[in-house]
Amino acid sequence: MKQTGFSSELFRGQTIVVTGAGRGIGFCVANAFAEHGASVIVHSGRSRSAEKFADTGIEAIEADFTKGAETQGFIDTVLSKTRSIDVLVNNAGTMHGRFPAGDLTDAQYDDLVTLNQTSVVMVCRGLLPKLRSAENASIINTVSISARTGGSPGSSIYSATKAFVATYTKALARELAPQGIRANAVSPGTIDTDFHSRYSSQEKLENTRKSIPLQRLGTPEDCAPAYLFLASNALSGYITGQVLEINGGQLML
Ligand SMILES: NC(=O)c1ccc[n+]([C@@H]2O[C@H](COP(=O)([O-])OP(=O)(O)OC[C@H]3O[C@@H](n4cnc5c(N)ncnc54)[C@H](OP(=O)(O)O)[C@@H]3O)[C@@H](O)[C@H]2O)c1
């Protein structure tokens, strides 16, 4: 399946790591990089989705990022597999459920923060030596429109973790610029993936759709080109510390 409608050699010879790539946006992004010549290492998520990549030459590694030991295991596996990393895409994340502020349990809070926030910090820290070994490396973190809007009811901690990652991305961009590493974020709006089939009713999605200037929900294929753009030094070599909003006009800044 074509993810971007065309193929190229833009990332030929480059090693790209994508987390949360067993489905949804990450799956599309990982395949799009492969379509454009990259050698891709994916973190597929918790589920056994490695078989999805069986025919593609993409290597899939499973790990539950709510568990620090499994996140560290993923990092160690990647470190053992490659000499350098040109692009790291931190995309694994979810909402886990809708938790009203007064009902949120400690366990729900911990899981959300550990997955959406701590795992991004761990993976960046752990893979940084391999990014330093590449020329013009780049980090791209998936955040969310909710980092700016606060999201919808029951998503306060999820939204706050995405705001953390947006700010962390800017801080990384400043700190790593002298080392030739760029850091940017992609911020999806309402993208039609399993994410929303779990956490949003059809009625809520239809109301959202009507409020979007482009009058449709987004797709993973709408998002993937933004990652390719931010990953390519040829296309975006002077862009760092930015959050690219992909939302059909749902939020205009
Ligand atoms: N869809 C949207 O409208 C939207 C909007 C803004 C931001 N985002 C963000 O975009 C990213 C991708 O979302 P998506 O829409 O593609 O959702 P998705 O289809 O649910 O995919 C999420 C990915 O993250 C992985 N993941 C979830 N929980 C995990 C855990 N505990 N450990 C390791 N991996 C885990 C999933 O793997 P398994 O579940 O198989 O473990 C899957 O590969 C997420 O960071 C999400 O927050 C999405």
CSV table of C-alpha atoms and ligand atoms in Angstrom, one decimal:
chain,number,residue,atom,x,y,z
A,1,MET,CA,0.0,0.0,0.0
A,2,LYS,CA,1.4,3.4,-1.0
A,3,GLN,CA,1.4,5.8,2.0
A,4,THR,CA,2.4,9.0,0.1
A,5,GLY,CA,1.3,8.2,-3.4
A,6,PHE,CA,4.8,8.2,-4.8
A,7,SER,CA,8.2,6.8,-3.9
A,8,SER,CA,11.7,8.3,-3.9
A,9,GLU,CA,15.3,7.8,-2.7
A,10,LEU,CA,15.1,10.7,-0.3
A,11,PHE,CA,16.1,8.6,2.7
A,12,ARG,CA,18.3,6.0,0.9
A,13,GLY,CA,21.1,4.9,3.2
A,14,GLN,CA,19.4,6.3,6.3
A,15,THR,CA,18.3,4.4,9.4
A,16,ILE,CA,14.9,5.6,10.9
A,17,VAL,CA,13.4,4.5,14.2
A,18,VAL,CA,9.6,4.8,14.6
A,19,THR,CA,7.8,4.0,17.9
A,20,GLY,CA,4.1,3.1,18.1
A,21,ALA,CA,4.2,1.8,14.5
A,22,GLY,CA,2.0,-1.3,14.8
A,23,ARG,CA,-1.0,0.7,13.5
A,24,GLY,CA,-2.4,4.1,12.9
A,25,ILE,CA,-0.2,7.1,12.3
A,26,GLY,CA,3.0,5.3,13.2
A,27,PHE,CA,2.3,2.4,10.8
A,28,CYS,CA,1.8,4.8,8.0
A,29,VAL,CA,4.9,6.9,8.9
A,30,ALA,CA,7.1,3.8,9.1
A,31,ASN,CA,5.9,2.5,5.7
A,32,ALA,CA,6.2,6.0,4.2
A,33,PHE,CA,9.9,6.2,5.2
A,34,ALA,CA,10.5,2.7,3.7
A,35,GLU,CA,8.7,3.8,0.5
A,36,HIS,CA,11.2,6.6,0.3
A,37,GLY,CA,14.3,4.4,0.6
A,38,ALA,CA,15.0,4.3,4.4
A,39,SER,CA,16.0,1.3,6.4
A,40,VAL,CA,13.4,1.3,9.2
A,41,ILE,CA,13.4,-0.1,12.7
A,42,VAL,CA,10.0,-0.1,14.3
A,43,HIS,CA,8.6,-0.4,17.7
A,44,SER,CA,5.3,-2.1,17.0
A,45,GLY,CA,3.7,-1.5,20.4
A,46,ARG,CA,2.5,-4.1,22.9
A,47,SER,CA,0.7,-6.3,20.5
A,48,ARG,CA,2.1,-8.9,18.3
A,49,SER,CA,2.0,-6.9,15.1
A,50,ALA,CA,5.5,-7.8,13.9
A,51,GLU,CA,3.9,-10.0,11.2
A,52,LYS,CA,2.4,-6.9,9.6
A,53,PHE,CA,6.0,-6.0,8.5
A,54,ALA,CA,7.0,-9.4,7.5
A,55,ASP,CA,7.1,-8.7,3.7
A,56,THR,CA,8.6,-5.2,4.0
A,57,GLY,CA,12.1,-5.7,5.4
A,58,ILE,CA,11.1,-3.5,8.3
A,59,GLU,CA,12.2,-4.9,11.6
A,60,ALA,CA,9.6,-4.8,14.4
A,61,ILE,CA,10.3,-4.9,18.1
A,62,GLU,CA,7.6,-5.2,20.8
A,63,ALA,CA,7.6,-3.4,24.1
A,64,ASP,CA,5.1,-2.0,26.6
A,65,PHE,CA,6.2,1.5,27.3
A,66,THR,CA,4.2,1.8,30.5
A,67,LYS,CA,6.9,-0.5,31.9
A,68,GLY,CA,10.3,1.2,32.2
A,69,ALA,CA,12.2,-2.1,31.9
A,70,GLU,CA,10.5,-2.9,28.6
A,71,THR,CA,11.3,0.6,27.3
A,72,GLN,CA,14.9,0.1,28.3
A,73,GLY,CA,14.8,-3.3,26.6
A,74,PHE,CA,13.7,-1.7,23.4
A,75,ILE,CA,16.5,0.9,23.6
A,76,ASP,CA,19.1,-1.8,24.2
A,77,THR,CA,17.8,-3.8,21.2
A,78,VAL,CA,18.0,-0.8,18.9
A,79,LEU,CA,21.5,0.1,20.2
A,80,SER,CA,22.6,-3.4,19.3
A,81,LYS,CA,21.2,-3.3,15.8
A,82,THR,CA,22.6,-0.1,14.3
A,83,ARG,CA,25.7,2.0,14.1
A,84,SER,CA,23.8,5.3,13.8
A,85,ILE,CA,20.3,6.7,13.6
A,86,ASP,CA,19.4,9.4,11.2
A,87,VAL,CA,15.8,10.0,12.4
A,88,LEU,CA,14.0,9.1,15.6
A,89,VAL,CA,10.2,9.3,15.6
A,90,ASN,CA,8.7,9.1,19.1
A,91,ASN,CA,5.1,8.3,18.3
A,92,ALA,CA,3.9,5.6,20.7
A,93,GLY,CA,1.1,7.0,22.9
A,94,THR,CA,-2.5,6.8,23.8
A,95,MET,CA,-5.2,8.2,26.1
A,96,HIS,CA,-5.9,4.9,27.9
A,97,GLY,CA,-9.5,6.1,28.6
A,98,ARG,CA,-11.4,9.2,29.6
A,99,PHE,CA,-10.7,10.0,33.2
A,100,PRO,CA,-12.7,12.8,34.9
A,101,ALA,CA,-10.3,14.9,37.0
A,102,GLY,CA,-11.9,13.9,40.3
A,103,ASP,CA,-12.0,10.2,39.6
A,104,LEU,CA,-8.5,9.7,38.1
A,105,THR,CA,-6.6,7.0,40.0
A,106,ASP,CA,-2.8,7.0,40.8
A,107,ALA,CA,-2.4,4.0,38.5
A,108,GLN,CA,-4.1,5.7,35.5
A,109,TYR,CA,-2.0,8.9,36.1
A,110,ASP,CA,1.2,6.9,36.3
A,111,ASP,CA,0.5,4.8,33.1
A,112,LEU,CA,-0.4,8.0,31.1
A,113,VAL,CA,2.7,9.8,32.2
A,114,THR,CA,5.0,6.8,31.9
A,115,LEU,CA,3.9,6.0,28.4
A,116,ASN,CA,3.3,9.5,26.8
A,117,GLN,CA,6.1,11.4,28.6
A,118,THR,CA,8.7,9.3,30.4
A,119,SER,CA,9.2,6.8,27.5
A,120,VAL,CA,9.9,9.7,25.1
A,121,VAL,CA,12.6,11.1,27.5
A,122,MET,CA,14.1,7.6,27.9
A,123,VAL,CA,14.1,6.8,24.2
A,124,CYS,CA,15.7,10.1,23.3
A,125,ARG,CA,18.3,9.8,26.1
A,126,GLY,CA,19.1,6.2,25.2
A,127,LEU,CA,19.4,6.6,21.5
A,128,LEU,CA,21.2,10.0,21.5
A,129,PRO,CA,24.6,8.5,21.1
A,130,LYS,CA,23.5,6.9,17.8
A,131,LEU,CA,21.9,10.1,16.6
A,132,ARG,CA,25.2,11.9,17.3
A,133,SER,CA,26.9,9.3,15.1
A,134,ALA,CA,24.8,10.4,12.1
A,135,GLU,CA,25.2,13.5,10.0
A,136,ASN,CA,22.3,15.9,10.2
A,137,ALA,CA,20.2,13.7,12.5
A,138,SER,CA,16.7,14.7,13.6
A,139,ILE,CA,14.1,13.8,16.3
A,140,ILE,CA,10.4,14.1,15.6
A,141,ASN,CA,7.9,13.7,18.4
A,142,THR,CA,4.2,13.2,18.0
A,143,VAL,CA,2.2,15.5,20.2
A,144,SER,CA,-1.4,16.6,19.9
A,145,ILE,CA,-3.7,19.5,19.2
A,146,SER,CA,-4.9,18.9,22.8
A,147,ALA,CA,-1.5,20.1,24.0
A,148,ARG,CA,-2.7,23.6,23.0
A,149,THR,CA,-6.5,23.3,23.5
A,150,GLY,CA,-6.5,21.1,26.7
A,151,GLY,CA,-8.5,18.5,24.8
A,152,SER,CA,-12.0,17.3,25.6
A,153,PRO,CA,-13.4,16.1,28.9
A,154,GLY,CA,-11.5,13.3,30.5
A,155,SER,CA,-8.3,13.9,28.6
A,156,SER,CA,-6.6,16.4,31.0
A,157,ILE,CA,-3.5,14.2,31.8
A,158,TYR,CA,-3.2,13.0,28.3
A,159,SER,CA,-3.3,16.6,27.0
A,160,ALA,CA,-0.8,17.7,29.6
A,161,THR,CA,1.7,14.9,28.7
A,162,LYS,CA,1.5,16.1,25.1
A,163,ALA,CA,2.2,19.7,26.2
A,164,PHE,CA,5.2,18.3,28.1
A,165,VAL,CA,6.6,16.6,25.0
A,166,ALA,CA,6.0,19.8,22.9
A,167,THR,CA,8.1,21.8,25.4
A,168,TYR,CA,10.7,19.0,25.8
A,169,THR,CA,11.0,19.0,22.0
A,170,LYS,CA,11.8,22.8,21.9
A,171,ALA,CA,14.3,22.3,24.7
A,172,LEU,CA,16.0,19.5,22.9
A,173,ALA,CA,16.1,21.6,19.7
A,174,ARG,CA,18.1,24.3,21.6
A,175,GLU,CA,20.4,21.9,23.4
A,176,LEU,CA,21.2,19.7,20.4
A,177,ALA,CA,21.5,22.3,17.7
A,178,PRO,CA,25.2,22.8,18.3
A,179,GLN,CA,25.6,19.0,17.8
A,180,GLY,CA,23.8,19.2,14.4
A,181,ILE,CA,20.7,17.5,15.6
A,182,ARG,CA,17.2,19.0,14.9
A,183,ALA,CA,14.1,18.4,17.0
A,184,ASN,CA,10.6,19.1,15.9
A,185,ALA,CA,7.1,17.8,16.7
A,186,VAL,CA,4.1,16.8,14.6
A,187,SER,CA,0.8,17.7,16.2
A,188,PRO,CA,-2.2,15.8,14.8
A,189,GLY,CA,-5.7,17.1,15.1
A,190,THR,CA,-8.5,14.5,14.9
A,191,ILE,CA,-7.1,11.6,12.9
A,192,ASP,CA,-9.3,8.7,12.0
A,193,THR,CA,-7.5,5.7,13.7
A,194,ASP,CA,-8.2,3.1,16.3
A,195,PHE,CA,-7.4,5.8,18.9
A,196,HIS,CA,-10.8,7.5,18.3
A,197,SER,CA,-12.8,4.3,17.8
A,198,ARG,CA,-11.8,3.6,21.4
A,199,TYR,CA,-12.1,7.0,23.0
A,200,SER,CA,-14.7,9.0,21.0
A,201,SER,CA,-18.3,8.3,20.1
A,202,GLN,CA,-19.5,8.5,16.5
A,203,GLU,CA,-21.6,11.5,17.5
A,204,LYS,CA,-18.6,13.3,19.0
A,205,LEU,CA,-16.5,12.6,15.9
A,206,GLU,CA,-19.3,13.8,13.5
A,207,ASN,CA,-19.6,17.0,15.5
A,208,THR,CA,-15.9,17.5,15.3
A,209,ARG,CA,-15.9,16.8,11.6
A,210,LYS,CA,-18.5,19.5,11.0
A,211,SER,CA,-16.4,22.0,13.0
A,212,ILE,CA,-13.2,21.4,10.9
A,213,PRO,CA,-12.8,24.0,8.1
A,214,LEU,CA,-11.8,21.2,5.6
A,215,GLN,CA,-14.9,19.4,6.7
A,216,ARG,CA,-13.3,16.0,7.2
A,217,LEU,CA,-11.4,14.1,9.8
A,218,GLY,CA,-7.7,13.5,9.1
A,219,THR,CA,-6.1,10.3,8.1
A,220,PRO,CA,-2.6,8.8,8.8
A,221,GLU,CA,-1.8,9.5,5.2
A,222,ASP,CA,-2.5,13.2,5.8
A,223,CYS,CA,0.1,13.1,8.6
A,224,ALA,CA,3.0,11.0,7.2
A,225,PRO,CA,4.3,13.6,4.7
A,226,ALA,CA,4.8,16.1,7.6
A,227,TYR,CA,7.2,13.5,9.3
A,228,LEU,CA,9.1,13.0,6.0
A,229,PHE,CA,9.4,16.8,5.6
A,230,LEU,CA,10.7,17.4,9.1
A,231,ALA,CA,13.1,14.4,8.8
A,232,SER,CA,14.7,15.5,5.6
A,233,ASN,CA,17.7,17.8,6.0
A,234,ALA,CA,17.3,18.7,2.3
A,235,LEU,CA,13.7,19.9,2.8
A,236,SER,CA,13.7,21.3,6.3
A,237,GLY,CA,17.4,21.7,7.4
A,238,TYR,CA,16.8,25.2,8.8
A,239,ILE,CA,13.7,24.2,10.8
A,240,THR,CA,14.1,23.1,14.4
A,241,GLY,CA,12.1,23.5,17.6
A,242,GLN,CA,8.8,23.7,15.7
A,243,VAL,CA,5.4,22.1,16.2
A,244,LEU,CA,3.7,21.4,12.9
A,245,GLU,CA,-0.1,21.2,13.3
A,246,ILE,CA,-1.9,18.8,11.0
A,247,ASN,CA,-5.6,19.4,11.6
A,248,GLY,CA,-7.6,20.6,8.6
A,249,GLY,CA,-7.7,24.1,10.0
A,250,GLN,CA,-9.3,22.9,13.3
A,251,LEU,CA,-6.8,25.1,15.2
A,252,MET,CA,-5.2,28.1,13.6
A,253,LEU,CA,-2.5,29.8,15.5
B,1,LIG,N1,-5.6,9.8,16.3
B,1,LIG,C1,-5.6,11.1,16.7
B,1,LIG,O1,-6.6,11.8,16.5
B,1,LIG,C2,-4.4,11.7,17.4
B,1,LIG,C3,-4.4,13.1,17.7
B,1,LIG,C4,-3.4,13.6,18.3
B,1,LIG,C5,-2.3,12.9,18.7
B,1,LIG,N2,-2.3,11.6,18.4
B,1,LIG,C6,-1.1,10.8,18.8
B,1,LIG,O2,-0.6,10.1,17.7
B,1,LIG,C7,0.1,9.0,18.1
B,1,LIG,C8,-0.4,7.8,17.3
B,1,LIG,O3,-1.8,7.7,17.6
B,1,LIG,P1,-2.8,6.8,16.6
B,1,LIG,O4,-3.9,7.7,16.4
B,1,LIG,O5,-2.0,6.3,15.5
B,1,LIG,O6,-3.2,5.7,17.7
B,1,LIG,P2,-3.2,4.1,17.6
B,1,LIG,O7,-3.8,3.7,16.3
B,1,LIG,O8,-4.0,3.7,18.8
B,1,LIG,O9,-1.7,3.7,17.7
B,1,LIG,C9,-0.9,4.0,18.8
B,1,LIG,C10,0.4,3.3,18.8
B,1,LIG,O10,1.0,3.5,20.1
B,1,LIG,C11,1.2,2.2,20.6
B,1,LIG,N3,1.0,2.1,22.1
B,1,LIG,C12,-0.1,2.4,22.8
B,1,LIG,N4,0.1,2.1,24.1
B,1,LIG,C13,1.3,1.6,24.2
B,1,LIG,C14,2.1,1.1,25.3
B,1,LIG,N5,1.6,1.0,26.5
B,1,LIG,N6,3.3,0.7,25.0
B,1,LIG,C15,3.9,0.8,23.8
B,1,LIG,N7,3.2,1.2,22.7
B,1,LIG,C16,1.9,1.6,22.9
B,1,LIG,C17,0.2,1.3,20.0
B,1,LIG,O11,0.6,0.0,20.1
B,1,LIG,P3,-0.4,-1.1,20.9
B,1,LIG,O12,-1.6,-0.4,21.3
B,1,LIG,O13,-0.6,-2.2,19.9
B,1,LIG,O14,0.4,-1.5,22.1
B,1,LIG,C18,0.2,1.8,18.6
B,1,LIG,O15,1.3,1.3,17.9
B,1,LIG,C19,-0.1,8.9,19.6
B,1,LIG,O16,1.0,9.4,20.3
B,1,LIG,C20,-1.3,9.7,19.9
B,1,LIG,O17,-1.3,10.3,21.2
B,1,LIG,C21,-3.3,10.9,17.8
